[in-house]
PDB file of C-alpha atoms in Angstrom:
ATOM      1  CA  MET A   2       6.798  34.323 -86.131  1.00 38.00           C
ATOM      2  CA  PRO A   3       4.511  31.772 -87.789  1.00 40.00           C
ATOM      3  CA  ASP A   4       1.123  31.063 -86.235  1.00 42.00           C
ATOM      4  CA  THR A   5       0.874  27.490 -87.457  1.00 39.00           C
ATOM      5  CA  GLY A   6       2.948  24.336 -87.368  1.00 39.00           C
ATOM      6  CA  PRO A   7       5.172  23.259 -84.493  1.00 38.00           C
ATOM      7  CA  SER A   8       5.178  26.711 -82.897  1.00 40.00           C
ATOM      8  CA  VAL A   9       1.369  26.837 -82.575  1.00 57.00           C
ATOM      9  CA  VAL A  10       1.929  26.102 -78.870  1.00 78.00           C
ATOM     10  CA  LEU A  11       3.480  29.573 -78.638  1.00 82.00           C
ATOM     11  CA  PRO A  12       2.647  31.775 -81.619  1.00 83.00           C
ATOM     12  CA  GLY A  13       5.289  34.367 -80.709  1.00 82.00           C
ATOM     13  CA  ARG A  14       3.060  37.209 -79.521  1.00 88.00           C
ATOM     14  CA  PRO A  15       1.383  38.313 -76.274  1.00 89.00           C
ATOM     15  CA  LEU A  16      -1.492  35.970 -75.452  1.00 90.00           C
ATOM     16  CA  THR A  17      -4.797  36.344 -73.669  1.00 90.00           C
ATOM     17  CA  THR A  18      -5.518  34.353 -70.533  1.00 91.00           C
ATOM     18  CA  GLY A  19      -7.577  31.830 -72.483  1.00 91.00           C
ATOM     19  CA  GLU A  20      -4.858  31.454 -75.102  1.00 91.00           C
ATOM     20  CA  LEU A  21      -2.254  30.841 -72.398  1.00 92.00           C
ATOM     21  CA  LEU A  22      -4.330  28.081 -70.835  1.00 91.00           C
ATOM     22  CA  ASP A  23      -4.888  26.574 -74.273  1.00 92.00           C
ATOM     23  CA  SER A  24      -1.164  26.759 -75.036  1.00 93.00           C
ATOM     24  CA  ALA A  25      -0.367  24.910 -71.822  1.00 94.00           C
ATOM     25  CA  VAL A  26      -2.822  22.140 -72.736  1.00 93.00           C
ATOM     26  CA  LEU A  27      -1.355  21.908 -76.251  1.00 93.00           C
ATOM     27  CA  LEU A  28       2.131  21.629 -74.797  1.00 94.00           C
ATOM     28  CA  LEU A  29       0.985  18.930 -72.373  1.00 95.00           C
ATOM     29  CA  ARG A  30      -0.697  16.992 -75.160  1.00 93.00           C
ATOM     30  CA  GLY A  31       2.463  17.038 -77.240  1.00 91.00           C
ATOM     31  CA  GLN A  32       4.735  16.162 -74.335  1.00 92.00           C
ATOM     32  CA  ALA A  33       2.488  13.662 -72.549  1.00 93.00           C
ATOM     33  CA  PRO A  34       4.723  10.643 -73.356  1.00 93.00           C
ATOM     34  CA  VAL A  35       7.616  12.451 -71.664  1.00 92.00           C
ATOM     35  CA  LEU A  36       5.911  14.249 -68.788  1.00 95.00           C
ATOM     36  CA  LEU A  37       3.158  11.919 -67.599  1.00 96.00           C
ATOM     37  CA  PRO A  38       5.305   8.854 -66.731  1.00 96.00           C
ATOM     38  CA  VAL A  39       7.671  11.010 -64.679  1.00 96.00           C
ATOM     39  CA  ALA A  40       4.759  12.866 -63.112  1.00 97.00           C
ATOM     40  CA  ALA A  41       3.139   9.549 -62.164  1.00 97.00           C
ATOM     41  CA  VAL A  42       6.286   8.318 -60.413  1.00 97.00           C
ATOM     42  CA  LEU A  43       6.725  11.604 -58.521  1.00 97.00           C
ATOM     43  CA  ALA A  44       3.040  11.797 -57.573  1.00 97.00           C
ATOM     44  CA  ALA A  45       3.133   8.220 -56.276  1.00 96.00           C
ATOM     45  CA  ALA A  46       6.275   9.003 -54.266  1.00 96.00           C
ATOM     46  CA  GLU A  47       4.506  12.030 -52.809  1.00 95.00           C
ATOM     47  CA  GLN A  48       1.655   9.836 -51.570  1.00 92.00           C
ATOM     48  CA  LEU A  49       4.154   7.527 -49.863  1.00 92.00           C
ATOM     49  CA  VAL A  50       6.007  10.451 -48.265  1.00 92.00           C
ATOM     50  CA  LEU A  51       2.779  11.865 -46.828  1.00 88.00           C
ATOM     51  CA  LEU A  52       1.426   8.479 -45.702  1.00 86.00           C
ATOM     52  CA  PRO A  53       3.215   8.292 -42.290  1.00 84.00           C
ATOM     53  CA  LEU A  54       1.885  11.698 -41.257  1.00 81.00           C
ATOM     54  CA  ARG A  55      -1.617  10.811 -42.424  1.00 78.00           C
ATOM     55  CA  SER A  56      -1.441   7.565 -40.481  1.00 77.00           C
ATOM     56  CA  ALA A  57      -0.166   9.340 -37.377  1.00 75.00           C
ATOM     57  CA  MET A  58      -3.137  11.706 -37.361  1.00 72.00           C
ATOM     58  CA  GLY A  59      -5.579   8.887 -37.998  1.00 67.00           C
ATOM     59  CA  ALA A  60      -6.768  10.215 -41.346  1.00 64.00           C
ATOM     60  CA  THR A  61      -9.011   7.960 -43.393  1.00 61.00           C
ATOM     61  CA  ALA A  62      -9.698   7.832 -47.120  1.00 59.00           C
ATOM     62  CA  PRO A  63      -9.830   9.991 -49.126  1.00 57.00           C
ATOM     63  CA  LEU A  64      -6.839  10.823 -46.955  1.00 52.00           C
ATOM     64  CA  TRP A  65      -7.519  14.428 -46.111  1.00 53.00           C
ATOM     65  CA  TRP A  66     -10.069  14.197 -43.328  1.00 50.00           C
ATOM     66  CA  VAL A  67      -9.294  15.236 -39.751  1.00 50.00           C
ATOM     67  CA  SER A  68     -10.234  12.589 -37.230  1.00 52.00           C
ATOM     68  CA  ASP A  69     -10.986  15.134 -34.454  1.00 52.00           C
ATOM     69  CA  ALA A  70     -10.303  18.712 -33.398  1.00 48.00           C
ATOM     70  CA  ASP A  71      -7.077  17.764 -31.632  1.00 60.00           C
ATOM     71  CA  ASP A  72      -5.544  16.921 -35.008  1.00 67.00           C
ATOM     72  CA  LEU A  73      -5.811  20.437 -36.435  1.00 74.00           C
ATOM     73  CA  ASP A  74      -2.141  21.322 -35.844  1.00 76.00           C
ATOM     74  CA  THR A  75      -0.958  18.100 -37.450  1.00 78.00           C
ATOM     75  CA  PHE A  76      -3.441  18.533 -40.277  1.00 80.00           C
ATOM     76  CA  TRP A  77      -2.155  22.062 -40.955  1.00 86.00           C
ATOM     77  CA  PHE A  78       1.397  20.770 -41.155  1.00 89.00           C
ATOM     78  CA  LEU A  79       0.207  17.994 -43.467  1.00 87.00           C
ATOM     79  CA  LEU A  80      -1.314  20.580 -45.804  1.00 88.00           C
ATOM     80  CA  ALA A  81       1.873  22.660 -45.715  1.00 93.00           C
ATOM     81  CA  LEU A  82       4.047  19.639 -46.421  1.00 94.00           C
ATOM     82  CA  GLY A  83       1.767  18.733 -49.316  1.00 92.00           C
ATOM     83  CA  ALA A  84       2.138  22.252 -50.705  1.00 94.00           C
ATOM     84  CA  ALA A  85       5.912  21.874 -50.551  1.00 96.00           C
ATOM     85  CA  THR A  86       5.950  18.498 -52.302  1.00 96.00           C
ATOM     86  CA  GLU A  87       3.606  19.837 -54.980  1.00 96.00           C
ATOM     87  CA  ALA A  88       5.892  22.784 -55.665  1.00 96.00           C
ATOM     88  CA  MET A  89       8.971  20.563 -55.924  1.00 97.00           C
ATOM     89  CA  ILE A  90       7.295  18.124 -58.314  1.00 97.00           C
ATOM     90  CA  ILE A  91       5.998  20.914 -60.550  1.00 97.00           C
ATOM     91  CA  MET A  92       9.456  22.460 -60.628  1.00 96.00           C
ATOM     92  CA  LEU A  93      11.129  19.204 -61.654  1.00 96.00           C
ATOM     93  CA  LEU A  94       8.536  18.643 -64.372  1.00 96.00           C
ATOM     94  CA  GLY A  95       9.090  22.236 -65.434  1.00 95.00           C
ATOM     95  CA  ASN A  96      12.549  21.298 -66.667  1.00 94.00           C
ATOM     96  CA  PRO A  97      11.456  19.158 -69.664  1.00 94.00           C
ATOM     97  CA  ALA A  98       8.316  21.260 -70.126  1.00 95.00           C
ATOM     98  CA  ALA A  99      10.364  24.449 -70.467  1.00 94.00           C
ATOM     99  CA  ARG A 100      12.759  22.815 -72.918  1.00 93.00           C
ATOM    100  CA  ALA A 101       9.853  21.685 -75.074  1.00 93.00           C
ATOM    101  CA  ALA A 102       8.209  25.114 -74.938  1.00 93.00           C
ATOM    102  CA  ALA A 103      11.458  26.797 -75.954  1.00 92.00           C
ATOM    103  CA  ARG A 104      11.798  24.520 -78.956  1.00 91.00           C
ATOM    104  CA  ALA A 105       8.171  25.170 -79.921  1.00 90.00           C
ATOM    105  CA  LEU A 106       8.731  28.921 -79.791  1.00 91.00           C
ATOM    106  CA  VAL A 107      11.621  28.746 -82.262  1.00 89.00           C
ATOM    107  CA  GLY A 108       9.660  26.421 -84.544  1.00 86.00           C
ATOM    108  CA  LEU A 109      11.214  23.074 -83.653  1.00 84.00           C
ATOM    109  CA  ARG A 110       9.486  19.870 -82.660  1.00 82.00           C
ATOM    110  CA  SER A 111      10.511  18.283 -79.381  1.00 78.00           C
ATOM    111  CA  THR A 112      11.160  14.590 -78.808  1.00 75.00           C
ATOM    112  CA  ALA A 113      11.972  12.562 -75.707  1.00 73.00           C
ATOM    113  CA  ALA A 114      15.635  12.743 -76.640  1.00 72.00           C
ATOM    114  CA  ASP A 115      15.418  16.543 -76.672  1.00 72.00           C
ATOM    115  CA  ALA A 116      13.713  16.587 -73.275  1.00 72.00           C
ATOM    116  CA  TRP A 117      16.290  14.408 -71.537  1.00 74.00           C
ATOM    117  CA  GLY A 118      19.348  15.146 -73.653  1.00 70.00           C
ATOM    118  CA  PRO A 119      22.372  17.246 -72.705  1.00 71.00           C
ATOM    119  CA  GLY A 120      21.888  20.851 -71.677  1.00 71.00           C
ATOM    120  CA  GLY A 121      18.944  20.246 -69.379  1.00 78.00           C
ATOM    121  CA  ARG A 122      20.719  21.512 -66.256  1.00 86.00           C
ATOM    122  CA  TRP A 123      19.269  18.702 -64.189  1.00 88.00           C
ATOM    123  CA  GLY A 124      21.944  19.064 -61.540  1.00 90.00           C
ATOM    124  CA  ALA A 125      20.944  22.669 -60.895  1.00 92.00           C
ATOM    125  CA  SER A 126      17.255  21.739 -60.944  1.00 92.00           C
ATOM    126  CA  VAL A 127      17.736  19.022 -58.328  1.00 92.00           C
ATOM    127  CA  LEU A 128      19.824  21.341 -56.153  1.00 92.00           C
ATOM    128  CA  LEU A 129      17.182  24.086 -56.248  1.00 94.00           C
ATOM    129  CA  CYS A 130      14.313  21.689 -55.625  1.00 95.00           C
ATOM    130  CA  PRO A 131      14.771  21.564 -51.795  1.00 95.00           C
ATOM    131  CA  ALA A 132      15.044  25.364 -51.691  1.00 95.00           C
ATOM    132  CA  VAL A 133      11.733  25.715 -53.508  1.00 96.00           C
ATOM    133  CA  GLY A 134      10.189  23.148 -51.179  1.00 96.00           C
ATOM    134  CA  ALA A 135      11.473  24.939 -48.082  1.00 96.00           C
ATOM    135  CA  VAL A 136      10.097  28.283 -49.249  1.00 96.00           C
ATOM    136  CA  MET A 137       6.702  26.759 -49.977  1.00 96.00           C
ATOM    137  CA  LEU A 138       6.624  24.866 -46.670  1.00 96.00           C
ATOM    138  CA  LEU A 139       7.256  28.061 -44.716  1.00 96.00           C
ATOM    139  CA  ALA A 140       4.793  30.063 -46.814  1.00 96.00           C
ATOM    140  CA  ALA A 141       2.077  27.428 -46.414  1.00 95.00           C
ATOM    141  CA  LEU A 142       2.605  27.270 -42.641  1.00 94.00           C
ATOM    142  CA  LEU A 143       1.903  31.011 -42.579  1.00 94.00           C
ATOM    143  CA  GLY A 144      -1.455  30.491 -44.249  1.00 89.00           C
ATOM    144  CA  PRO A 145      -2.274  33.125 -46.909  1.00 91.00           C
ATOM    145  CA  ALA A 146       1.442  33.551 -47.631  1.00 94.00           C
ATOM    146  CA  TRP A 147       1.087  30.348 -49.691  1.00 94.00           C
ATOM    147  CA  PHE A 148      -0.473  32.386 -52.475  1.00 94.00           C
ATOM    148  CA  ALA A 149       2.548  34.693 -52.659  1.00 94.00           C
ATOM    149  CA  GLY A 150       5.036  31.844 -52.485  1.00 94.00           C
ATOM    150  CA  PHE A 151       3.344  29.808 -55.183  1.00 95.00           C
ATOM    151  CA  ALA A 152       2.786  32.837 -57.402  1.00 96.00           C
ATOM    152  CA  LEU A 153       6.444  33.883 -57.351  1.00 95.00           C
ATOM    153  CA  LEU A 154       8.132  30.512 -57.935  1.00 94.00           C
ATOM    154  CA  GLY A 155       6.662  29.451 -61.264  1.00 92.00           C
ATOM    155  CA  ALA A 156       9.592  30.462 -63.442  1.00 93.00           C
ATOM    156  CA  VAL A 157      12.418  28.830 -61.476  1.00 96.00           C
ATOM    157  CA  ALA A 158      12.797  25.882 -63.853  1.00 95.00           C
ATOM    158  CA  PRO A 159      12.318  27.967 -67.046  1.00 95.00           C
ATOM    159  CA  ALA A 160      14.842  30.510 -65.760  1.00 95.00           C
ATOM    160  CA  LEU A 161      17.379  27.721 -65.369  1.00 94.00           C
ATOM    161  CA  VAL A 162      16.657  25.847 -68.591  1.00 93.00           C
ATOM    162  CA  VAL A 163      15.583  28.572 -71.034  1.00 93.00           C
ATOM    163  CA  ASP A 164      17.172  31.747 -69.692  1.00 94.00           C
ATOM    164  CA  ARG A 165      20.324  29.859 -68.623  1.00 93.00           C
ATOM    165  CA  VAL A 166      20.776  31.984 -65.496  1.00 94.00           C
ATOM    166  CA  ALA A 167      22.934  30.828 -62.607  1.00 92.00           C
ATOM    167  CA  PRO A 168      21.091  28.718 -59.996  1.00 91.00           C
ATOM    168  CA  VAL A 169      21.577  31.415 -57.351  1.00 89.00           C
ATOM    169  CA  ARG A 170      19.706  33.857 -59.616  1.00 93.00           C
ATOM    170  CA  ALA A 171      16.874  31.568 -60.691  1.00 94.00           C
ATOM    171  CA  ILE A 172      14.539  32.259 -57.773  1.00 94.00           C
ATOM    172  CA  ASN A 173      15.104  36.023 -57.979  1.00 94.00           C
ATOM    173  CA  ARG A 174      14.565  35.912 -61.742  1.00 96.00           C
ATOM    174  CA  SER A 175      11.325  33.980 -61.254  1.00 96.00           C
ATOM    175  CA  ALA A 176      10.000  36.461 -58.692  1.00 96.00           C
ATOM    176  CA  ALA A 177      10.995  39.471 -60.822  1.00 96.00           C
ATOM    177  CA  LEU A 178       9.140  38.145 -63.868  1.00 96.00           C
ATOM    178  CA  ALA A 179       6.083  37.235 -61.792  1.00 96.00           C
ATOM    179  CA  VAL A 180       5.489  40.798 -60.555  1.00 96.00           C
ATOM    180  CA  ARG A 181       5.848  42.497 -63.936  1.00 95.00           C
ATOM    181  CA  VAL A 182       2.802  44.043 -65.605  1.00 93.00           C
ATOM    182  CA  GLY A 183       1.056  44.409 -62.280  1.00 94.00           C
ATOM    183  CA  GLY A 184       1.765  40.861 -61.185  1.00 95.00           C
ATOM    184  CA  ARG A 185       0.086  39.349 -64.245  1.00 96.00           C
ATOM    185  CA  ALA A 186       2.187  36.163 -64.341  1.00 96.00           C
ATOM    186  CA  ALA A 187       1.794  35.680 -60.584  1.00 96.00           C
ATOM    187  CA  ALA A 188      -1.983  35.979 -60.798  1.00 96.00           C
ATOM    188  CA  LEU A 189      -2.209  33.635 -63.793  1.00 96.00           C
ATOM    189  CA  ARG A 190      -0.142  30.975 -62.053  1.00 96.00           C
ATOM    190  CA  VAL A 191      -2.464  31.039 -59.045  1.00 96.00           C
ATOM    191  CA  LEU A 192      -5.468  31.001 -61.379  1.00 95.00           C
ATOM    192  CA  GLY A 193      -4.078  27.954 -63.167  1.00 95.00           C
ATOM    193  CA  TYR A 194      -3.517  26.197 -59.858  1.00 96.00           C
ATOM    194  CA  LEU A 195      -7.077  26.903 -58.695  1.00 95.00           C
ATOM    195  CA  VAL A 196      -8.528  25.650 -61.977  1.00 94.00           C
ATOM    196  CA  TRP A 197      -6.594  22.412 -61.714  1.00 93.00           C
ATOM    197  CA  TRP A 198      -7.388  22.128 -57.995  1.00 94.00           C
ATOM    198  CA  ILE A 199     -11.085  22.124 -58.827  1.00 95.00           C
ATOM    199  CA  ILE A 200     -10.503  19.509 -61.529  1.00 94.00           C
ATOM    200  CA  ARG A 201      -8.427  17.382 -59.152  1.00 93.00           C
ATOM    201  CA  VAL A 202     -11.025  17.483 -56.386  1.00 90.00           C
ATOM    202  CA  GLY A 203     -13.818  16.659 -58.805  1.00 92.00           C
ATOM    203  CA  LEU A 204     -12.011  13.778 -60.462  1.00 91.00           C
ATOM    204  CA  GLY A 205     -10.386  12.420 -57.316  1.00 87.00           C
ATOM    205  CA  TRP A 206     -13.441  12.596 -55.089  1.00 85.00           C
ATOM    206  CA  GLY A 207     -15.791  11.427 -57.835  1.00 88.00           C
ATOM    207  CA  THR A 208     -13.641   8.454 -58.791  1.00 87.00           C
ATOM    208  CA  PHE A 209     -13.116   7.408 -55.176  1.00 82.00           C
ATOM    209  CA  THR A 210     -16.829   7.704 -54.415  1.00 83.00           C
ATOM    210  CA  GLY A 211     -17.720   5.725 -57.533  1.00 87.00           C
ATOM    211  CA  VAL A 212     -15.243   2.957 -56.783  1.00 83.00           C
ATOM    212  CA  THR A 213     -16.427   2.548 -53.191  1.00 79.00           C
ATOM    213  CA  ALA A 214     -20.123   2.817 -54.126  1.00 78.00           C
ATOM    214  CA  LEU A 215     -19.735   0.039 -56.684  1.00 78.00           C
ATOM    215  CA  GLY A 216     -17.959  -2.146 -54.151  1.00 75.00           C
ATOM    216  CA  LEU A 217     -14.813  -2.384 -56.255  1.00 73.00           C
ATOM    217  CA  THR A 218     -12.538  -2.229 -53.230  1.00 74.00           C
ATOM    218  CA  THR A 219     -12.463  -4.031 -49.908  1.00 71.00           C
ATOM    219  CA  GLU A 220     -12.126  -2.326 -46.542  1.00 71.00           C
ATOM    220  CA  GLY A 221      -8.463  -3.191 -46.124  1.00 68.00           C
ATOM    221  CA  TRP A 222      -7.570  -1.720 -49.517  1.00 76.00           C
ATOM    222  CA  THR A 223      -9.527   1.537 -49.307  1.00 77.00           C
ATOM    223  CA  GLY A 224      -6.521   3.647 -48.364  1.00 77.00           C
ATOM    224  CA  ALA A 225      -4.319   2.161 -51.084  1.00 83.00           C
ATOM    225  CA  VAL A 226      -7.003   2.726 -53.716  1.00 86.00           C
ATOM    226  CA  ALA A 227      -7.450   6.329 -52.603  1.00 85.00           C
ATOM    227  CA  MET A 228      -3.700   6.927 -52.817  1.00 88.00           C
ATOM    228  CA  LEU A 229      -3.602   5.420 -56.298  1.00 91.00           C
ATOM    229  CA  ILE A 230      -6.491   7.600 -57.476  1.00 92.00           C
ATOM    230  CA  TRP A 231      -4.975  10.803 -56.086  1.00 92.00           C
ATOM    231  CA  ALA A 232      -1.571   9.951 -57.528  1.00 94.00           C
ATOM    232  CA  ALA A 233      -3.094   9.506 -60.990  1.00 95.00           C
ATOM    233  CA  VAL A 234      -5.123  12.704 -60.816  1.00 95.00           C
ATOM    234  CA  ASN A 235      -2.221  14.710 -59.402  1.00 96.00           C
ATOM    235  CA  ALA A 236       0.170  13.410 -62.057  1.00 97.00           C
ATOM    236  CA  VAL A 237      -1.903  14.987 -64.825  1.00 97.00           C
ATOM    237  CA  ALA A 238      -2.407  18.207 -62.874  1.00 97.00           C
ATOM    238  CA  TYR A 239       1.279  18.591 -62.005  1.00 97.00           C
ATOM    239  CA  ALA A 240       2.327  18.047 -65.622  1.00 97.00           C
ATOM    240  CA  ALA A 241      -0.273  20.564 -66.796  1.00 97.00           C
ATOM    241  CA  LEU A 242       0.892  23.166 -64.269  1.00 97.00           C
ATOM    242  CA  ALA A 243       4.509  22.657 -65.343  1.00 97.00           C
ATOM    243  CA  CYS A 244       3.449  23.299 -68.946  1.00 96.00           C
ATOM    244  CA  LEU A 245       1.576  26.418 -67.849  1.00 97.00           C
ATOM    245  CA  ASP A 246       4.709  27.676 -66.090  1.00 97.00           C
ATOM    246  CA  ALA A 247       6.731  27.121 -69.265  1.00 96.00           C
ATOM    247  CA  VAL A 248       4.419  28.952 -71.652  1.00 96.00           C
ATOM    248  CA  LEU A 249       3.687  31.695 -69.124  1.00 96.00           C
ATOM    249  CA  HIS A 250       7.395  32.331 -68.669  1.00 96.00           C
ATOM    250  CA  LEU A 251       8.056  32.701 -72.372  1.00 95.00           C
ATOM    251  CA  GLU A 252       4.922  34.798 -72.913  1.00 95.00           C
ATOM    252  CA  THR A 253       5.966  37.117 -70.093  1.00 96.00           C
ATOM    253  CA  ARG A 254       9.352  37.571 -71.731  1.00 95.00           C
ATOM    254  CA  ILE A 255       7.649  38.308 -75.059  1.00 94.00           C
ATOM    255  CA  ARG A 256       5.401  40.835 -73.340  1.00 94.00           C
ATOM    256  CA  THR A 257       8.060  42.555 -71.226  1.00 94.00           C
ATOM    257  CA  GLU A 258      11.466  41.865 -72.817  1.00 93.00           C
ATOM    258  CA  GLY A 259      10.703  41.877 -76.529  1.00 90.00           C
ATOM    259  CA  LEU A 260      11.711  38.267 -76.977  1.00 91.00           C
ATOM    260  CA  ASP A 261       9.576  38.042 -80.116  1.00 88.00           C
ATOM    261  CA  ILE A 262      11.411  41.010 -81.617  1.00 89.00           C
ATOM    262  CA  ARG A 263      14.771  39.379 -80.962  1.00 89.00           C
ATOM    263  CA  LEU A 264      13.652  36.189 -82.668  1.00 88.00           C
ATOM    264  CA  SER A 265      12.150  38.050 -85.625  1.00 86.00           C
ATOM    265  CA  ARG A 266      15.623  39.352 -86.469  1.00 87.00           C
ATOM    266  CA  VAL A 267      16.966  35.828 -86.865  1.00 86.00           C
ATOM    267  CA  PRO A 268      16.205  33.771 -90.000  1.00 82.00           C
ATOM    268  CA  GLY A 269      13.853  30.885 -89.289  1.00 73.00           C
ATOM    269  CA  ALA A 270      16.397  28.199 -90.096  1.00 70.00           C
ATOM    270  CA  ALA A 271      18.893  29.750 -87.679  1.00 77.00           C
ATOM    271  CA  ARG A 272      16.569  29.921 -84.674  1.00 82.00           C
ATOM    272  CA  THR A 273      17.572  27.672 -81.808  1.00 85.00           C
ATOM    273  CA  PRO A 274      16.563  27.472 -78.116  1.00 85.00           C
ATOM    274  CA  GLU A 275      19.988  28.893 -77.231  1.00 84.00           C
ATOM    275  CA  LEU A 276      18.832  32.252 -78.632  1.00 86.00           C
ATOM    276  CA  LEU A 277      16.347  32.489 -75.756  1.00 88.00           C
ATOM    277  CA  ALA A 278      19.067  32.697 -73.116  1.00 89.00           C
ATOM    278  CA  VAL A 279      19.201  35.985 -71.264  1.00 84.00           C
ATOM    279  CA  GLY A 280      21.636  38.104 -73.209  1.00 61.00           C
ATOM    280  CA  GLY A 281      21.656  35.467 -76.003  1.00 51.00           C
TER     281      GLY A 281
END
């Protein structure tokens, strides 16, 4: 497999942790015109979905504070619901991200038409989205189980779009890949989330503090400004995590299924994303 050109996002060999993170950023940079607008809409919708619960518990900007000790139960549910919405958004963004990563691996450039064109299995993705959300909601309500739930669900969208497995097998396929090589993919997905969580907190909190300190918002608009800031920060993070899921999925298959060997037996001009299907 060539190490330069369109496939530089995925050079067709096992990657180090740093290389995987770099590959995800490269994929995001190339697919930003496709992923970021959709991520922005979904992140904004998430803020609106969570707003009634935040209002009910009396939370104030930056919209994660607990007003008093009596709100702890509601606050815990708010965190769990946020974990579920995050997982669903990342999964939906994982659809176009996985398609772009698959094309990069076989040496093809990806356009917006490729991302949204036929073959994307959007119906299956939308149907599985509530299932992923329900699993993450339950896992988050159980506290530390969130880590296991998030770690195991990263490859649901790539399994649908790249591996072309049936929807009923996608979650099992994702979990099976995550625990291979001592749970390497699972650990890297959690690591990626934590890295982007730190970035999100830094950017979100810093921007909100700067805006309020400079007097750029009035008291009645503080909550709306905070929601807008968090939606913008989350949009980038969700798109980046979807790209990480895509490259991590393909790298795990290279590492454990010999996907690179299969592709090396096909002439470059004949390589297509369809060759990446399980059994393809």
